[in-house]
Coordinates of C-alpha atoms in Angstrom, one line a residue:
M53 CA -4.7 -22.7 -0.9
R54 CA -8.0 -21.9 1.0
E55 CA -10.8 -24.5 1.0
K56 CA -13.2 -23.9 -1.7
R57 CA -16.9 -23.3 -0.8
E58 CA -20.1 -22.5 -2.5
A59 CA -21.5 -19.0 -2.1
K60 CA -24.5 -17.0 -3.3
Y61 CA -22.4 -14.2 -4.8
R62 CA -19.4 -14.9 -7.0
V63 CA -16.8 -12.2 -6.9
G64 CA -14.4 -11.4 -9.7
V65 CA -11.4 -9.3 -8.8
I66 CA -10.0 -6.9 -11.4
G67 CA -6.6 -5.9 -10.1
C68 CA -5.2 -8.0 -7.2
G69 CA -2.4 -5.6 -6.1
R70 CA -1.6 -3.9 -2.8
A71 CA -5.1 -2.5 -2.4
G72 CA -7.1 -5.0 -4.5
T73 CA -6.0 -8.0 -2.3
S74 CA -7.3 -6.4 0.9
R75 CA -10.6 -5.4 -0.8
A76 CA -11.0 -8.9 -2.2
R77 CA -10.4 -10.4 1.3
A78 CA -13.3 -8.3 2.7
F79 CA -15.7 -9.9 0.2
D80 CA -14.2 -13.4 0.5
V81 CA -14.8 -13.6 4.3
H82 CA -18.5 -12.6 4.0
P83 CA -20.7 -15.7 4.4
L84 CA -22.6 -15.0 1.1
C85 CA -19.6 -14.2 -1.0
K86 CA -16.6 -16.0 -2.6
V87 CA -13.8 -14.8 -4.7
V88 CA -13.9 -17.1 -7.8
A89 CA -11.5 -15.5 -10.3
I90 CA -8.9 -12.8 -10.6
A91 CA -7.8 -10.7 -13.6
D92 CA -4.5 -8.7 -13.6
T93 CA -2.2 -7.6 -16.3
D94 CA 0.7 -7.9 -13.8
A95 CA 1.7 -11.6 -14.0
E96 CA 3.5 -11.4 -10.6
N97 CA 0.5 -10.0 -8.8
L98 CA -1.8 -12.5 -10.6
T99 CA 0.2 -15.5 -9.6
L100 CA 0.3 -14.4 -6.0
G101 CA -3.4 -13.6 -5.9
C102 CA -4.4 -16.9 -7.4
R103 CA -2.4 -18.8 -4.9
R104 CA -3.7 -16.8 -2.0
F105 CA -7.4 -17.2 -3.0
G106 CA -7.1 -20.6 -4.7
V107 CA -8.8 -19.4 -7.9
P108 CA -8.1 -19.2 -11.6
G109 CA -6.4 -16.2 -13.1
Y110 CA -6.8 -14.2 -16.3
A111 CA -4.4 -11.8 -18.0
T112 CA -7.3 -9.4 -18.9
Y113 CA -10.7 -8.6 -17.3
E114 CA -12.3 -9.1 -20.7
E115 CA -11.3 -12.8 -20.7
M116 CA -12.4 -13.3 -17.1
L117 CA -15.8 -11.7 -17.7
A118 CA -16.3 -13.8 -20.8
R119 CA -15.4 -17.1 -19.1
E120 CA -16.7 -16.7 -15.6
S121 CA -20.1 -16.0 -14.2
I122 CA -19.5 -12.9 -12.0
D123 CA -22.1 -11.4 -9.6
I124 CA -19.9 -8.8 -8.0
A125 CA -17.0 -7.3 -10.0
M126 CA -14.3 -5.5 -8.1
P127 CA -12.0 -3.3 -10.1
V128 CA -9.2 -1.8 -8.0
L129 CA -7.0 -0.3 -10.6
P130 CA -5.0 2.8 -11.6
V131 CA -7.8 5.3 -12.2
R132 CA -7.1 5.6 -15.9
A133 CA -8.5 2.0 -16.4
N134 CA -11.6 2.4 -14.2
A135 CA -14.1 3.4 -16.9
G136 CA -13.5 0.5 -19.2
A137 CA -13.5 -2.1 -16.5
V138 CA -16.8 -0.8 -14.9
V139 CA -18.7 -0.6 -18.2
A140 CA -17.4 -4.1 -19.3
A141 CA -18.5 -5.6 -16.0
A142 CA -22.0 -4.0 -16.3
E143 CA -22.4 -5.2 -19.8
A144 CA -21.2 -8.7 -18.8
G145 CA -24.1 -9.1 -16.3
A146 CA -22.6 -8.2 -12.9
K147 CA -25.2 -7.4 -10.3
A148 CA -23.0 -5.1 -8.3
I149 CA -19.6 -3.4 -8.9
F150 CA -17.2 -2.0 -6.4
C151 CA -14.7 0.4 -8.0
E152 CA -11.9 2.1 -6.0
K153 CA -11.6 5.9 -5.9
P154 CA -11.4 8.3 -7.5
L155 CA -14.0 7.2 -10.0
T156 CA -12.4 8.6 -13.2
A157 CA -11.0 11.9 -14.6
R158 CA -13.4 13.0 -17.4
L159 CA -17.0 13.9 -16.8
S160 CA -18.2 12.0 -19.9
A161 CA -16.4 8.9 -18.6
A162 CA -18.2 9.3 -15.3
D163 CA -21.5 9.6 -17.1
R164 CA -20.8 6.5 -19.1
M165 CA -19.9 4.5 -16.0
V166 CA -22.9 5.5 -14.0
E167 CA -25.4 5.3 -16.8
S168 CA -24.2 1.9 -18.0
C169 CA -24.9 0.6 -14.5
Q170 CA -28.2 2.5 -14.0
Q171 CA -29.6 1.2 -17.4
R172 CA -28.9 -2.4 -16.3
G173 CA -29.9 -2.1 -12.6
V174 CA -26.3 -2.6 -11.5
Y175 CA -25.3 -1.2 -8.1
L176 CA -22.1 0.8 -8.5
A177 CA -20.2 1.5 -5.2
S178 CA -17.0 3.5 -5.3
G179 CA -14.1 4.1 -2.9
V180 CA -12.9 3.0 0.5
M181 CA -13.6 6.3 2.1
V182 CA -14.7 7.3 5.6
S183 CA -17.9 8.7 4.1
S184 CA -19.1 5.1 3.9
H185 CA -18.4 4.4 7.6
P186 CA -21.5 3.8 9.8
D187 CA -20.6 6.9 11.9
Y188 CA -20.9 9.2 8.8
R189 CA -24.0 7.5 7.7
R190 CA -25.5 8.1 11.1
A191 CA -24.3 11.8 10.9
Y192 CA -26.1 12.3 7.6
E193 CA -29.3 10.9 9.1
L194 CA -29.0 13.1 12.2
A195 CA -28.5 16.2 10.0
A196 CA -31.4 15.3 7.7
G197 CA -33.6 14.5 10.7
G198 CA -33.2 17.9 12.4
E199 CA -30.9 16.9 15.2
I200 CA -29.0 20.2 14.7
G201 CA -32.0 22.1 13.5
R202 CA -32.1 23.4 10.0
V203 CA -28.8 22.8 8.2
E204 CA -27.7 26.2 6.9
R205 CA -24.1 26.2 6.1
I206 CA -21.2 23.7 5.6
N207 CA -17.6 24.9 6.1
L208 CA -15.1 22.6 4.4
Y209 CA -11.4 22.7 4.9
G210 CA -9.0 20.9 2.6
G211 CA -7.8 20.9 -1.0
N212 CA -10.5 18.7 -2.5
G213 CA -8.0 16.5 -4.2
Q214 CA -8.8 13.4 -6.3
G215 CA -11.8 14.9 -7.8
G216 CA -13.4 15.9 -4.5
C217 CA -14.0 12.3 -3.5
H218 CA -13.6 13.1 0.2
G219 CA -14.6 16.7 1.1
L220 CA -17.0 17.6 -1.8
N221 CA -18.6 14.2 -1.6
L222 CA -19.2 14.7 2.2
T223 CA -20.5 18.2 1.6
R224 CA -23.1 17.0 -0.9
K225 CA -24.2 14.2 1.4
F226 CA -24.7 16.6 4.4
A227 CA -26.6 18.9 2.0
A228 CA -29.0 15.9 1.5
K229 CA -27.7 15.4 -2.0
A230 CA -29.6 18.5 -3.2
P231 CA -28.7 19.6 -6.7
A232 CA -25.9 22.1 -6.7
E233 CA -27.2 25.2 -8.5
W234 CA -24.0 27.3 -9.0
V235 CA -20.4 27.8 -7.7
V236 CA -17.8 30.4 -7.6
G237 CA -14.3 28.9 -7.2
W238 CA -10.6 29.1 -7.4
V239 CA -7.5 26.8 -7.4
G240 CA -4.2 27.1 -5.7
G241 CA -2.1 26.6 -8.8
D242 CA -2.7 26.9 -12.6
P243 CA -6.4 27.0 -13.3
H244 CA -5.7 26.1 -16.9
S245 CA -4.1 22.8 -16.0
D246 CA -6.0 19.6 -16.2
H247 CA -3.7 17.9 -13.7
E248 CA -3.8 17.9 -9.9
E249 CA -0.1 18.0 -9.9
P250 CA 2.5 18.2 -12.7
Y251 CA 3.1 14.9 -14.4
E252 CA 3.1 13.3 -17.9
E253 CA 2.0 16.1 -20.4
G254 CA 0.9 18.4 -17.6
A255 CA 3.7 20.9 -17.0
T256 CA 1.7 22.5 -14.2
G257 CA -0.9 21.5 -11.7
F258 CA -4.1 23.1 -10.5
G259 CA -3.3 22.2 -6.9
G260 CA -6.0 22.7 -4.2
V261 CA -9.6 23.5 -5.2
G262 CA -12.0 25.7 -3.2
G263 CA -14.8 28.2 -3.4
Y264 CA -18.5 28.7 -2.7
I265 CA -21.2 26.2 -3.5
R266 CA -25.0 27.0 -3.5
F267 CA -27.3 24.0 -3.3
G268 CA -30.9 24.1 -4.4
N269 CA -32.3 23.6 -0.9
G270 CA -30.6 26.8 0.3
I271 CA -27.6 25.2 2.0
E272 CA -24.4 27.0 1.2
C273 CA -20.8 25.7 1.4
S274 CA -17.6 27.6 1.8
S275 CA -14.6 25.5 0.9
S276 CA -11.0 26.6 1.6
F277 CA -7.6 25.0 1.9
P278 CA -5.7 26.6 4.7
G279 CA -2.8 24.1 4.6
P280 CA -1.7 20.7 6.0
T281 CA -2.3 21.7 9.6
W282 CA -6.1 21.8 9.3
R283 CA -8.5 19.6 7.3
G284 CA -12.1 18.9 8.2
I285 CA -15.8 19.8 7.9
E286 CA -18.3 21.8 9.9
V287 CA -22.0 21.2 9.3
V288 CA -23.7 24.2 10.9
G289 CA -27.4 24.0 11.8
S290 CA -29.8 26.4 13.5
E291 CA -29.7 24.4 16.7
G292 CA -26.3 22.7 16.7
L293 CA -23.2 21.6 14.8
I294 CA -21.7 18.3 13.5
C295 CA -17.9 18.6 12.9
N296 CA -14.7 16.7 12.3
W297 CA -11.2 17.9 12.3
N298 CA -10.2 15.3 9.6
N299 CA -12.6 14.6 6.8
T300 CA -10.7 11.4 5.8
G301 CA -10.9 9.8 9.2
L302 CA -13.2 9.2 12.2
G303 CA -13.7 11.6 15.0
L304 CA -17.1 13.2 14.3
R305 CA -18.5 15.4 17.1
L306 CA -22.1 16.6 17.8
F307 CA -22.8 19.9 19.6
K308 CA -26.2 21.2 20.5
H309 CA -27.7 24.4 21.9
S310 CA -28.3 24.2 25.7
G311 CA -30.6 27.2 25.8
R312 CA -31.0 30.7 24.5
G313 CA -27.7 32.6 24.8
A314 CA -25.9 29.5 26.2
P315 CA -22.8 27.9 24.5
L316 CA -23.0 24.7 22.5
V317 CA -22.7 21.5 24.5
E318 CA -21.1 18.4 23.1
E319 CA -23.3 15.2 23.1
E320 CA -21.3 12.3 24.4
E321 CA -20.9 8.8 22.9
V322 CA -22.7 9.6 19.6
F323 CA -19.8 8.6 17.4
E324 CA -16.6 6.5 17.6
Q325 CA -13.4 8.2 18.7
Y326 CA -10.7 8.7 16.3
T327 CA -7.8 6.3 16.6
E328 CA -4.6 5.4 14.6
E329 CA -4.5 1.8 15.7
E330 CA -2.8 -0.5 13.2
R331 CA -5.0 -3.2 11.7
G332 CA -4.2 -6.6 13.1
Y333 CA -4.4 -10.1 11.5
D334 CA -7.2 -12.6 11.7
D335 CA -7.0 -16.3 12.6
E336 CA -6.1 -17.2 9.0
G337 CA -3.2 -14.8 8.9
W338 CA -4.8 -12.1 6.8
Q339 CA -4.6 -8.4 7.6
D340 CA -7.9 -7.0 8.7
P341 CA -9.4 -5.0 5.7
G342 CA -10.7 -2.4 8.1
P343 CA -14.2 -1.2 9.3
V344 CA -14.9 0.9 6.2
M345 CA -14.3 -1.9 3.7
R346 CA -16.4 -4.3 5.9
A347 CA -19.2 -1.8 5.9
I348 CA -19.0 -1.4 2.2
V349 CA -19.3 -5.2 1.7
E350 CA -22.3 -5.4 4.1
D351 CA -24.1 -2.6 2.3
I352 CA -23.6 -4.1 -1.1
I353 CA -24.9 -7.5 0.1
R354 CA -27.9 -5.7 1.8
V355 CA -29.1 -4.1 -1.4
L356 CA -28.6 -7.3 -3.4
E357 CA -30.7 -9.1 -0.9
E358 CA -33.3 -6.5 -0.1
G359 CA -33.2 -3.9 -2.8
G360 CA -33.2 -0.2 -2.2
D361 CA -30.4 2.3 -2.6
L362 CA -26.8 2.1 -1.5
A363 CA -26.1 3.9 1.8
I364 CA -22.4 3.9 1.2
T365 CA -20.7 6.2 -1.4
S366 CA -21.8 5.3 -4.9
G367 CA -20.4 5.9 -8.3
D368 CA -23.0 8.6 -8.8
D369 CA -21.9 10.3 -5.6
L370 CA -18.4 10.6 -6.9
R371 CA -19.6 11.7 -10.3
H372 CA -21.3 14.7 -8.6
A373 CA -18.2 15.3 -6.5
L374 CA -16.0 15.4 -9.6
E375 CA -18.4 17.8 -11.3
L376 CA -18.3 20.1 -8.3
A377 CA -14.5 20.1 -8.4
V378 CA -14.4 20.8 -12.1
A379 CA -17.0 23.6 -11.8
L380 CA -14.9 25.3 -9.1
R381 CA -11.9 25.2 -11.3
E382 CA -13.9 26.4 -14.4
S383 CA -15.0 29.4 -12.4
H384 CA -11.3 30.4 -11.8
R385 CA -10.6 29.8 -15.5
Q386 CA -13.4 32.2 -16.4
G387 CA -12.2 34.9 -14.1
G388 CA -14.0 34.0 -11.0
T389 CA -17.5 34.1 -12.5
R390 CA -20.5 32.2 -11.3
V391 CA -20.7 28.8 -13.0
S392 CA -24.1 27.0 -13.2
L393 CA -24.6 23.3 -12.8
P394 CA -25.0 20.8 -14.3
L395 CA -22.0 21.5 -16.5
A396 CA -22.9 21.3 -20.2
D397 CA -19.4 20.5 -21.4
R398 CA -18.9 16.9 -20.4
S399 CA -15.5 16.7 -22.1
L400 CA -13.9 18.6 -19.2
V401 CA -11.3 16.6 -17.3
M402 CA -9.5 16.7 -14.0
Y403 CA -6.7 14.2 -13.7
P404 CA -6.0 13.1 -10.1
E405 CA -2.6 13.0 -8.5
K406 CA 0.0 10.9 -10.2
S407 CA -0.1 8.0 -7.7
R408 CA -3.8 7.5 -8.4
W409 CA -3.8 7.8 -12.2
N410 CA -0.8 5.5 -12.7
Y411 CA 0.3 2.1 -11.5
K412 CA 2.0 2.3 -8.1
K413 CA 4.5 -0.5 -8.7
D414 CA 5.9 1.6 -11.6
L415 CA 6.1 4.7 -9.3
I416 CA 7.5 3.3 -6.1
G417 CA 9.5 0.4 -7.5
R418 CA 9.0 -3.4 -7.4
A419 CA 10.8 -4.0 -4.1
A420 CA 8.8 -1.5 -2.1
Y421 CA 5.5 -2.6 -3.7
M422 CA 6.1 -6.3 -3.1
E423 CA 7.0 -5.6 0.5
Q424 CA 3.6 -4.0 1.0
M425 CA 2.0 -7.0 -0.7
A426 CA 3.8 -9.4 1.7
R427 CA 2.4 -7.6 4.7
Q428 CA -1.2 -8.4 3.7
V429 CA -0.8 -12.0 4.7
E430 CA 1.5 -13.3 7.5
E431 CA 4.4 -15.4 6.4
G432 CA 3.6 -19.1 6.2
T433 CA -0.1 -18.5 5.7

């Protein structure tokens, strides 16, 4: 059991499984934070989490929120449970909520989550995604600040899975979060399916999502899914280019014009280089939660201390990304017609892949799941 200490922000963990444990650790090591309680319906995970963090445990988040004073709620759950947990945490008085991606499946549920937090002044952050890494945040600023001239076009490569939480979210950020006016889209599978891939009652899947997006500030996006060999983003400006071959990882590059008629020249040492290095363990034997999660914690604490807006990906960002993905599919459903935004029908739904919507222990089996849980902390710690 770790030594207990006082902290300014009390963190309540909702779901202390293979991902939740790592996210909780990132908060727990921040000098202003302390994990004080855990809720998990899986008794095995709950017992292990309570032992690792030295805190009380609850079988439901409702009980935890009723009995504990929680400043930061941290739901890391199968996506189907996200909406209820976020709304309950906001209603219970949390100051900030971190909810893992994707946000949810139904537009009305996304509205309820975001609006419940906005009405109460609660910060809602969502998803451990590279879009929250400091490199990407710098890239948004460079694009908005004219470093590549006037941003004119965004080329997006990838299937926009999980409600567009990677590619479509990045696209909207590089478009300065301007309102999307209309889209024309298509999917790689069945446009009348509500499921990203076939599972449960979904006999078919809609597969990859792509198309054309027109933003209110004139920026246009062309999104396609050429296959597993290429996935990335190109932000094309009148005087340069910001690009990345992998929109779920680091490796951003900045190119600028060197003169009229001359080729683009890459600017050196602007962003970090992409690496696949395995995360190590700290002095207490915990696996490093990674730079993106550390940046997320820092930004949540920044806004709690100073006010302002989240610089990381917010719940509202993922609500807009989901709406874009749904609109692109709706265009295909309607025969490739132009679909205007915002979408009036908030009952529309887009279920993410099976491993996001459902509990992974049920999908991969207890042995494989608990092996992953064991790797989070070195034996004997």
